[in-house]
XYZ file of C-alpha atoms in Angstrom:
654
model
C -14.574 -104.515 48.190
C -13.190 -105.805 51.506
C -13.875 -104.012 54.763
C -10.163 -103.627 55.341
C -9.818 -101.886 52.009
C -12.861 -99.734 52.751
C -11.423 -98.773 56.146
C -8.092 -98.024 54.549
C -9.733 -95.820 51.931
C -11.933 -94.096 54.531
C -9.044 -93.400 56.878
C -6.933 -92.383 53.900
C -9.558 -89.867 52.819
C -9.866 -88.566 56.364
C -6.096 -88.329 56.538
C -5.992 -86.453 53.220
C -8.685 -84.064 54.459
C -6.896 -83.499 57.759
C -3.557 -83.121 56.013
C -5.091 -80.696 53.502
C -6.692 -78.744 56.324
C -3.445 -78.702 58.264
C -1.526 -77.663 55.177
C -4.097 -74.976 54.477
C -3.849 -73.667 58.028
C -0.082 -73.875 57.894
C -0.061 -72.165 54.498
C -2.303 -69.413 55.807
C -0.136 -69.073 58.886
C 3.011 -68.932 56.756
C 1.329 -66.460 54.419
C 0.313 -64.319 57.375
C 3.825 -64.703 58.755
C 5.224 -63.509 55.462
C 2.831 -60.540 55.352
C 3.568 -59.649 58.974
C 7.293 -59.857 58.298
C 6.907 -57.616 55.293
C 4.776 -55.216 57.318
C 7.509 -55.095 59.967
C 10.124 -54.366 57.288
C 7.992 -51.654 55.679
C 7.251 -50.161 59.086
C 10.967 -50.042 59.909
C 11.741 -48.402 56.550
C 8.959 -45.872 57.009
C 9.984 -45.079 60.591
C 13.586 -44.549 59.521
C 12.512 -42.356 56.599
C 10.116 -40.294 58.726
C 12.755 -39.707 61.436
C 15.275 -38.597 58.809
C 12.705 -36.297 57.194
C 11.896 -34.751 60.580
C 15.616 -34.112 61.119
C 15.848 -32.386 57.728
C 12.780 -30.306 58.575
C 14.484 -29.183 61.803
C 17.591 -28.387 59.752
C 15.460 -26.196 57.488
C 14.009 -24.349 60.478
C 17.441 -23.722 62.089
C 18.880 -22.600 58.733
C 16.098 -20.066 58.262
C 16.805 -18.626 61.709
C 20.575 -18.698 61.090
C 20.180 -16.682 57.899
C 18.543 -13.942 59.986
C 21.645 -13.470 62.168
C 23.354 -10.115 61.427
C 26.793 -11.712 61.837
C 28.039 -15.210 60.986
C 26.005 -17.706 62.993
C 27.258 -18.935 66.357
C 29.105 -22.206 66.669
C 26.263 -23.968 68.492
C 23.935 -23.161 65.572
C 26.466 -24.550 63.119
C 26.829 -27.671 65.232
C 23.026 -28.054 65.431
C 22.683 -27.729 61.650
C 25.504 -30.242 61.104
C 23.939 -32.720 63.534
C 20.554 -32.477 61.845
C 22.185 -32.980 58.466
C 24.015 -36.101 59.654
C 20.811 -37.532 61.116
C 18.834 -36.791 57.952
C 21.439 -38.138 55.523
C 22.176 -41.244 57.575
C 18.485 -42.072 58.063
C 17.583 -41.559 54.403
C 20.540 -43.656 53.235
C 19.452 -46.449 55.573
C 15.867 -46.168 54.256
C 17.149 -46.348 50.660
C 19.187 -49.483 51.389
C 16.322 -51.206 53.217
C 13.836 -50.287 50.478
C 16.225 -51.585 47.812
C 16.446 -54.919 49.636
C 12.626 -55.171 49.962
C 12.081 -56.820 46.575
C 8.453 -57.638 47.497
C 7.589 -53.931 47.663
C 6.318 -52.834 44.216
C 7.015 -49.136 44.912
C 10.531 -49.624 46.290
C 12.297 -48.556 43.097
C 10.137 -45.446 42.795
C 10.806 -44.513 46.419
C 14.554 -44.995 45.998
C 14.640 -42.943 42.805
C 12.617 -40.047 44.266
C 14.613 -40.007 47.538
C 17.958 -39.996 45.751
C 16.797 -37.192 43.473
C 15.683 -35.144 46.491
C 19.005 -35.769 48.284
C 20.895 -34.536 45.223
C 18.853 -31.321 45.159
C 19.243 -30.911 48.940
C 23.028 -31.229 48.612
C 23.077 -28.393 46.066
C 20.887 -26.224 48.321
C 23.150 -26.923 51.323
C 26.238 -25.770 49.428
C 24.533 -22.493 48.573
C 23.284 -22.109 52.172
C 26.798 -22.672 53.554
C 28.178 -19.935 51.271
C 25.588 -17.470 52.572
C 26.196 -18.401 56.210
C 29.923 -17.890 55.824
C 29.583 -14.130 55.156
C 27.980 -11.255 57.131
C 24.328 -10.485 56.519
C 25.170 -7.381 54.504
C 26.979 -9.536 51.942
C 24.159 -12.032 51.579
C 21.651 -12.027 48.740
C 18.331 -11.170 50.469
C 16.253 -12.933 47.840
C 18.221 -16.157 48.082
C 18.286 -15.923 51.868
C 14.503 -15.867 51.776
C 14.048 -18.500 49.025
C 16.581 -21.124 50.115
C 14.709 -22.251 53.281
C 11.513 -22.430 51.224
C 13.207 -24.551 48.564
C 14.621 -26.801 51.276
C 11.112 -27.002 52.735
C 9.802 -28.128 49.319
C 12.336 -30.953 49.260
C 11.231 -31.982 52.755
C 7.645 -32.172 51.479
C 8.788 -34.297 48.518
C 10.613 -36.670 50.878
C 7.494 -36.921 53.004
C 5.387 -37.694 49.897
C 7.931 -40.324 48.855
C 7.474 -41.931 52.271
C 3.791 -42.358 51.415
C 4.877 -44.903 48.769
C 5.864 -47.254 51.605
C 2.493 -47.121 53.349
C -0.320 -49.715 53.001
C 1.644 -51.916 50.583
C 1.195 -55.240 52.415
C -1.763 -57.607 52.666
C -2.194 -57.423 56.444
C -3.257 -54.610 58.723
C -4.809 -54.160 62.147
C -6.488 -51.404 64.094
C -3.520 -51.124 66.465
C -1.065 -50.800 63.572
C -3.263 -48.155 61.973
C -3.434 -46.172 65.215
C 0.346 -46.332 65.750
C 0.940 -45.222 62.203
C -1.527 -42.344 62.676
C 0.347 -41.224 65.838
C 3.635 -41.345 63.950
C 2.371 -39.254 61.024
C 0.165 -36.796 62.933
C 2.895 -36.043 65.487
C 5.239 -35.350 62.570
C 2.634 -32.998 61.050
C 2.202 -31.093 64.355
C 5.963 -30.730 64.622
C 6.147 -29.560 61.001
C 3.382 -26.956 61.340
C 4.824 -25.757 64.659
C 8.325 -25.564 63.195
C 7.384 -22.793 60.776
C 5.786 -20.805 63.592
C 8.946 -21.265 65.665
C 11.008 -19.901 62.768
C 9.040 -16.660 62.449
C 8.877 -16.084 66.219
C 12.592 -16.896 66.620
C 13.554 -14.393 63.915
C 11.259 -11.795 65.490
C 12.811 -12.239 68.953
C 16.299 -12.293 67.451
C 15.918 -9.019 65.554
C 13.448 -7.424 68.011
C 11.121 -6.704 65.086
C 7.401 -6.960 64.487
C 6.030 -9.985 62.607
C 4.550 -9.126 59.213
C 0.776 -9.319 58.835
C 0.987 -11.825 55.979
C 3.226 -14.044 58.136
C 0.735 -13.833 60.993
C -1.971 -15.103 58.638
C 0.221 -18.086 57.655
C 0.966 -18.767 61.323
C -2.771 -18.838 62.109
C -3.312 -21.374 59.315
C -0.431 -23.543 60.556
C -1.752 -23.417 64.105
C -5.204 -24.564 62.913
C -3.686 -27.396 60.891
C -1.597 -28.478 63.866
C -4.715 -28.597 66.073
C -6.570 -30.643 63.410
C -3.660 -33.103 63.138
C -3.557 -33.505 66.927
C -7.341 -34.060 67.068
C -7.005 -36.765 64.419
C -4.202 -38.355 66.470
C -6.314 -38.398 69.639
C -9.311 -39.902 67.763
C -7.151 -42.671 66.331
C -5.762 -43.530 69.776
C -9.182 -43.319 71.417
C -10.557 -45.944 68.976
C -7.988 -48.550 70.139
C -8.325 -50.084 73.590
C -4.915 -51.789 73.924
C -2.464 -49.032 73.050
C 0.972 -49.282 74.754
C 1.009 -47.495 78.123
C 4.409 -45.909 77.505
C 3.198 -44.413 74.227
C 0.075 -43.055 75.910
C 2.302 -41.363 78.480
C 4.414 -39.851 75.692
C 1.225 -38.523 74.058
C 0.061 -36.898 77.293
C 3.512 -35.379 77.953
C 3.811 -34.006 74.389
C 0.305 -32.530 74.582
C 1.020 -30.851 77.932
C 4.303 -29.349 76.694
C 3.250 -28.313 73.197
C -0.403 -27.333 73.544
C -0.304 -26.572 77.297
C 2.814 -24.368 77.377
C 4.304 -23.748 73.915
C 1.118 -22.666 72.120
C 0.153 -20.110 74.858
C 3.758 -18.804 74.839
C 3.774 -18.095 71.101
C 0.300 -16.598 71.458
C 1.762 -14.048 73.921
C 4.590 -13.263 71.492
C 2.062 -12.856 68.669
C -0.069 -10.560 70.851
C 2.967 -8.439 71.686
C 3.808 -8.129 67.973
C 0.280 -7.088 67.085
C 0.187 -4.510 69.941
C 3.449 -2.821 68.886
C 2.965 0.239 66.647
C 4.871 0.424 63.406
C 8.429 1.672 63.816
C 8.704 0.724 67.500
C 10.522 -2.190 69.145
C 8.194 -4.908 70.468
C 8.387 -5.856 74.125
C 8.470 -9.630 73.746
C 7.995 -11.636 76.967
C 10.845 -13.988 76.061
C 14.343 -13.437 74.686
C 15.653 -15.186 71.591
C 17.827 -17.691 73.445
C 15.148 -18.675 75.928
C 12.512 -18.955 73.195
C 14.768 -21.025 70.931
C 15.565 -23.458 73.755
C 11.923 -23.684 74.822
C 10.671 -24.188 71.244
C 13.240 -26.936 70.674
C 11.889 -28.733 73.738
C 8.252 -28.501 72.502
C 9.048 -29.506 68.933
C 11.439 -32.168 70.187
C 8.602 -33.684 72.229
C 6.524 -34.073 69.062
C 9.547 -35.470 67.195
C 10.209 -37.938 70.022
C 6.521 -38.935 70.020
C 6.656 -39.643 66.275
C 9.794 -41.736 66.699
C 8.315 -43.567 69.703
C 5.191 -44.406 67.699
C 7.386 -45.722 64.885
C 9.372 -47.843 67.319
C 6.114 -49.149 68.880
C 4.838 -49.991 65.418
C 8.010 -51.939 64.633
C 7.798 -53.755 67.975
C 4.122 -54.525 67.332
C 4.886 -56.175 63.992
C 7.773 -58.117 65.524
C 5.412 -59.450 68.221
C 2.856 -60.347 65.586
C 5.569 -62.125 63.642
C 6.501 -64.285 66.651
C 2.843 -65.089 67.415
C 2.191 -66.019 63.796
C 5.270 -68.253 63.730
C 4.026 -70.040 66.854
C 0.610 -70.564 65.224
C 2.229 -72.030 62.107
C 4.314 -74.448 64.197
C 1.219 -75.448 66.209
C -0.721 -76.091 62.994
C 1.995 -78.375 61.642
C 2.222 -80.283 64.944
C -1.557 -80.693 64.984
C -1.467 -82.130 61.458
C 1.264 -84.644 62.384
C -0.539 -85.680 65.583
C -3.823 -86.114 63.709
C -2.235 -88.374 61.114
C -0.509 -90.448 63.809
C -3.791 -90.861 65.705
C -5.549 -92.002 62.537
C -2.848 -94.595 61.878
C -3.224 -96.007 65.447
C -7.015 -96.188 65.179
C -6.723 -97.962 61.839
C -4.325 -100.596 63.301
C -6.642 -101.242 66.264
C -9.698 -101.650 64.055
C -7.795 -103.931 61.732
C -6.866 -106.331 64.586
C -10.147 -106.209 66.529
C -12.592 -106.046 63.628
C -11.161 -106.822 60.212
C -9.418 -110.092 61.195
C -12.540 -111.427 62.929
C -14.750 -110.358 60.048
C -12.542 -112.292 57.666
C -13.040 -115.426 59.826
C -16.767 -114.825 59.730
C -16.533 -114.517 55.964
C -14.872 -117.943 55.723
C -17.650 -119.486 57.868
C -20.356 -117.937 55.689
C -18.551 -119.138 52.565
C -18.583 -122.725 53.877
C -22.260 -122.443 54.697
C -22.991 -121.109 51.219
C -21.321 -124.186 49.665
C -23.525 -126.520 51.693
C -21.140 -127.404 54.510
C -23.531 -127.070 57.441
C -21.134 -128.847 59.866
C -18.614 -125.970 59.991
C -17.362 -125.133 63.479
C -18.204 -121.733 64.961
C -16.072 -120.320 67.771
C -17.813 -119.154 70.923
C -16.986 -117.310 74.133
C -14.146 -115.187 72.677
C -13.295 -112.003 74.472
C -13.883 -109.782 71.510
C -16.055 -106.816 70.794
C -19.687 -107.177 71.707
C -20.776 -106.688 68.125
C -18.414 -109.471 66.978
C -19.777 -111.907 69.585
C -23.303 -111.073 68.501
C -22.247 -111.657 64.920
C -21.025 -115.183 65.770
C -24.322 -115.923 67.517
C -26.157 -114.712 64.451
C -24.031 -116.884 62.155
C -24.769 -119.954 64.279
C -28.475 -119.201 64.170
C -28.113 -118.768 60.424
C -26.548 -122.252 60.144
C -29.437 -123.780 62.101
C -31.867 -121.946 59.882
C -30.127 -123.359 56.816
C -30.533 -126.862 58.149
C -34.247 -126.283 58.702
C -34.487 -124.734 55.273
C -32.886 -127.777 53.661
C -35.504 -129.999 55.224
C -38.310 -127.736 54.129
C -36.874 -127.474 50.652
C -37.860 -131.060 49.755
C -41.397 -130.435 50.922
C -41.576 -127.206 48.983
C -40.264 -128.910 45.843
C -43.119 -131.391 45.758
C -45.656 -128.631 46.247
C -43.946 -126.654 43.491
C -44.240 -129.568 41.050
C -47.969 -129.767 41.669
C -48.314 -126.030 41.165
C -46.408 -126.163 37.865
C -48.711 -128.920 36.494
C -51.756 -126.803 37.270
C -50.142 -123.772 35.628
C -49.359 -125.733 32.454
C -52.975 -126.802 32.095
C -54.132 -123.258 32.578
C -51.615 -122.070 29.955
C -52.990 -124.573 27.393
C -56.525 -123.273 27.908
C -55.347 -119.689 27.564
C -53.590 -120.508 24.266
C -56.826 -121.970 22.871
C -58.736 -118.801 23.796
C -56.050 -116.652 22.175
C -56.297 -118.697 18.919
C -60.069 -118.148 18.746
C -59.680 -114.406 19.309
C -57.025 -114.287 16.559
C -59.370 -115.921 14.011
C -62.141 -113.478 14.832
C -59.740 -110.585 14.487
C -58.574 -111.846 11.078
C -62.148 -111.954 9.733
C -62.806 -108.418 10.994
C -59.628 -107.159 9.372
C -60.575 -108.769 6.007
C -63.999 -107.099 6.101
C -62.355 -103.786 6.971
C -59.926 -104.120 4.036
C -62.844 -104.829 1.622
C -64.747 -101.810 2.924
C -61.637 -99.680 2.583
C -61.223 -100.850 -1.035
C -64.822 -99.817 -1.872
C -64.333 -96.452 -0.223
C -61.124 -95.830 -2.188
C -62.929 -96.690 -5.498
C -65.812 -94.357 -4.602
C -63.369 -91.594 -3.661
C -61.548 -92.042 -6.985
C -64.843 -91.810 -8.924
C -65.852 -88.671 -7.016
C -62.419 -87.136 -7.700
C -62.852 -87.702 -11.484
C -66.278 -86.019 -11.499
C -64.885 -83.113 -9.460
C -61.998 -82.716 -11.952
C -64.513 -82.663 -14.868
C -66.612 -80.005 -13.103
C -63.461 -77.964 -12.461
C -62.770 -78.178 -16.226
C -66.308 -76.923 -17.037
C -67.908 -80.291 -17.906
C -71.002 -80.842 -15.722
C -72.387 -83.728 -17.784
C -70.801 -86.531 -15.715
C -72.904 -88.440 -13.152
C -72.033 -90.826 -10.336
C -73.553 -94.257 -9.855
C -75.260 -94.783 -6.478
C -76.447 -98.394 -6.685
C -73.139 -99.902 -5.489
C -72.597 -97.365 -2.682
C -73.997 -96.927 0.786
C -73.617 -94.713 3.795
C -71.852 -91.364 3.518
C -70.488 -92.107 0.023
C -74.033 -92.646 -1.312
C -75.068 -89.259 0.109
C -71.970 -87.606 -1.402
C -72.708 -89.093 -4.865
C -76.377 -87.984 -4.727
C -75.229 -84.468 -3.821
C -72.648 -84.374 -6.622
C -75.264 -85.536 -9.178
C -77.719 -82.821 -8.084
C -74.980 -80.187 -8.355
C -74.080 -81.372 -11.871
C -77.719 -81.371 -13.078
C -78.364 -77.877 -11.704
C -75.144 -76.460 -13.142
C -75.686 -78.186 -16.537
C -79.255 -76.867 -16.878
C -78.346 -73.321 -15.843
C -75.260 -73.080 -18.032
C -77.194 -74.568 -21.023
C -79.854 -71.865 -20.715
C -77.177 -69.156 -20.499
C -75.360 -70.603 -23.528
C -78.627 -70.661 -25.585
C -79.488 -67.061 -24.636
C -76.025 -65.837 -25.609
C -76.318 -67.650 -28.958
C -79.643 -65.891 -29.735
C -78.123 -62.578 -28.756
C -75.088 -63.266 -30.966
C -77.485 -63.936 -33.914
C -78.974 -60.468 -33.448
C -82.250 -61.611 -31.868
C -82.866 -58.995 -29.207
C -86.411 -60.189 -28.592
C -85.367 -63.467 -26.948
C -85.722 -63.644 -23.164
C -84.084 -66.233 -20.919
C -86.335 -68.317 -18.650
C -86.265 -67.316 -14.979
C -87.227 -70.753 -13.611
C -83.917 -71.050 -11.706
C -82.615 -70.488 -8.204
C -79.624 -68.657 -6.777
C -76.958 -67.375 -9.117
C -78.596 -68.719 -12.300
C -81.737 -66.682 -11.524
C -79.561 -63.559 -11.179
C -77.804 -64.372 -14.503
C -81.178 -64.803 -16.287
C -82.427 -61.455 -15.012
C -79.173 -59.713 -16.007
C -79.325 -61.257 -19.538
C -82.936 -60.158 -20.056
C -82.188 -56.617 -18.812
C -79.185 -56.433 -21.169
C -81.287 -57.513 -24.218
C -83.982 -54.920 -23.457
C -81.358 -52.177 -22.998
C -79.667 -53.081 -26.309
C -83.006 -53.054 -28.188
C -83.937 -49.601 -26.863
C -80.502 -48.185 -27.599
C -80.493 -49.439 -31.219
C -83.990 -47.991 -31.768
C -82.768 -44.563 -30.663
C -79.712 -44.900 -32.916
C -81.956 -45.591 -35.984
C -84.156 -42.545 -35.258
C -81.105 -40.286 -34.880
C -79.661 -41.550 -38.165
C -82.910 -40.662 -40.056
C -82.857 -37.120 -38.689
C -79.251 -36.707 -39.746
C -80.072 -37.888 -43.316
C -82.996 -35.461 -43.745
C -80.907 -32.576 -42.472
C -78.160 -33.371 -44.946
C -80.653 -33.383 -47.927
C -82.118 -30.023 -46.881
C -78.647 -28.541 -46.534
C -77.664 -29.716 -50.017
C -80.838 -28.100 -51.630
C -80.322 -24.842 -49.820
C -76.697 -24.726 -50.872
C -77.582 -25.176 -54.579
C -80.313 -22.516 -54.444
C -77.959 -20.143 -52.707
C -75.330 -20.566 -55.425
C -77.798 -19.744 -58.222
C -79.155 -16.686 -56.492
C -75.607 -15.465 -55.753
C -74.822 -15.507 -59.483
C -77.984 -13.645 -60.410
C -77.838 -10.826 -57.944
C -75.275 -9.455 -55.528
C -77.922 -7.276 -53.958
C -79.571 -10.314 -52.372
C -76.363 -11.404 -50.562
C -77.358 -9.897 -47.286
C -80.706 -11.722 -47.252
C -79.023 -14.911 -48.282
C -76.468 -14.545 -45.528
C -79.216 -14.224 -42.994
C -80.891 -17.361 -44.339
C -77.620 -19.184 -44.342
C -77.072 -18.259 -40.722
C -80.385 -19.790 -39.816
C -79.537 -22.923 -41.790
C -76.147 -23.048 -40.113
C -77.744 -23.099 -36.698
C -80.033 -25.903 -37.815
C -77.122 -27.964 -39.168
C -75.130 -27.388 -35.973
C -78.102 -28.669 -34.020
C -78.147 -31.764 -36.230
C -74.389 -32.264 -35.652
C -74.915 -31.965 -31.908
C -77.578 -34.677 -32.120
C -75.156 -36.835 -34.043
C -72.452 -36.364 -31.389
C -75.023 -37.233 -28.679
C -75.868 -40.379 -30.621
C -72.155 -41.157 -30.835
C -71.831 -40.860 -27.027
C -74.823 -43.201 -26.585
C -73.239 -45.685 -28.934
C -70.007 -45.646 -26.885
C -72.032 -46.391 -23.741
C -73.814 -49.209 -25.552
C -70.437 -50.548 -26.702
C -69.197 -50.655 -23.101
C -72.412 -52.389 -21.918
C -72.548 -54.877 -24.816
C -68.855 -55.720 -25.040
C -69.697 -59.375 -24.468
C -72.255 -59.420 -27.341
C -69.652 -60.731 -29.836
C -70.820 -60.190 -33.443
C -73.797 -57.880 -32.667
C -71.580 -55.470 -30.803
C -69.045 -55.563 -33.637
C -71.807 -54.622 -36.148
C -73.003 -51.851 -33.864
C -69.489 -50.423 -33.630
C -69.218 -50.509 -37.479
C -72.497 -48.596 -37.797
C -71.273 -46.017 -35.317
C -68.097 -45.580 -37.351
C -70.218 -44.829 -40.453
C -72.289 -42.318 -38.488
C -69.050 -40.693 -37.331
C -67.880 -40.431 -40.964
C -71.178 -38.780 -41.955
C -70.829 -36.337 -39.089
C -67.339 -35.416 -40.294
C -68.719 -34.766 -43.824
C -71.472 -32.575 -42.392
C -68.859 -30.600 -40.465
C -66.929 -30.014 -43.704
C -70.130 -28.800 -45.449
C -70.790 -26.392 -42.586
C -67.264 -25.032 -42.870
C -67.828 -24.468 -46.623
C -71.146 -22.673 -45.965
C -69.406 -20.457 -43.385
C -66.742 -19.566 -45.967
C -69.386 -18.722 -48.626
C -71.349 -16.627 -46.122
C -68.160 -14.723 -45.292
């Protein structure tokens, strides 16, 4: 890649970065400008709506006082109510139109709908209020006269809540804007809480009547809430250092008038009401007209403060809008100037560097092709680095000339070195051939040894398979084996001989036992498990011989008992026929014989149990055990016959 192209790409990337940064800054500035503009619009809508709501609140207060007049209200009251109505309706209509045009505000439609609904309800309440004010107090409905100002108050609260939909709906905010908004809202709250107190005190001074205890409790609550709202206002202003001086003066003036003069004045009126006994006329320190004028001044100061804060908030956002617009313009100008500067720097570098570098490239190309007589310019008034580059190129050309001379000398030396290397390579090839032959012989010997080991392993595997099948007669040859395989074959042969001898002796002993020879004893000249087998076989033969001897003795006793029983039975039958008088003696004898026969039967059953034990122990004795079981079955049959004879003897004795 050429340097000119690289510079172009580099400056292009820098230009893209600067342009992107400038566009980002401009975009942020425009975005902030948009948000500030929207904040200014929302602030204007909110200020207009709050001012109109304050006017309607004042209308509600004047209406409540007007309904307390014993006669139709004076003209100045009617004019005051009409003026407040015009201000409220005009301001709310303007707020509705501005909110409808603020398409960016997501709650605009909701605000418009709620405000229009409240205005419709207020219009209905005003018509009913006008009907009541047009007649004397005796013709008015007392309940409606009391409820209508409260219902109008509820609509004022709804309008105030609808105004909350316009607040904090933009993406930009500052501490100053927050403080101005707090002054606007808190001043409105103080005026609202003080307005209800003014209504009750105005009615009391108008009718020269005491204030009800329940109303005094509400007035105390409103006074506390007004003080809390004012404290919040002062804290918000105190947290901001650069509040407008004019607004600060309005705050001080409103505080001096409302809290310095108005609050103590209504406290005196309240004290006079509390001190008046029931049924008497209070001695209020201020007449109705003076109090109404004075209260309007105090409440008007709070209303003016709220409106001034709203106007300051609108002016603040307008100033922010102008400052933000100036920042956006400055950002765009900076971007354009940066790009222009980059273009100028690129042109200068192209003339003073790139062109000369291309000439240097042509010189180096000629040198690379072998043209060492190329001309090199000197003493040009160029950049220091370029002049140094030309000096370096000239030195490079001289070095090439020296190198060309040395190249011939180096070539001859290289030829000699290559001849020596070729001879060394030939010797190395001969050594490699000898090592390859040796390796081949070793591999052949290893393959032969591997073949022998495989044959030996196959032979061992066959013998192992025969042993696993029970044939221990096979033996392995050891003459053609050596090393570990010779030791393995010797071991396998010894195992086969030991197993064959032991199993042959066991097989012979079992054959003698199967033939009924219980006197044969197996030799105990063995080791390990075969010695244990020999001892077990000999113990089994001795146990079988003793058991069969006891069986034979028991069988003889059973036979003799049966013969004696038969003789006694015959003699008993003959004597029974000859004489009935000897029956009792015979019965006694028969009882004794019965006991003896039962004893013989018990012996037979004991012998039967022994035989069953012998059958379990000698189950592996094949034919001998089978014969023993047959003999036991015959003994069992004889025992059953004896039992039948005993039953017959018992019947005869009975």
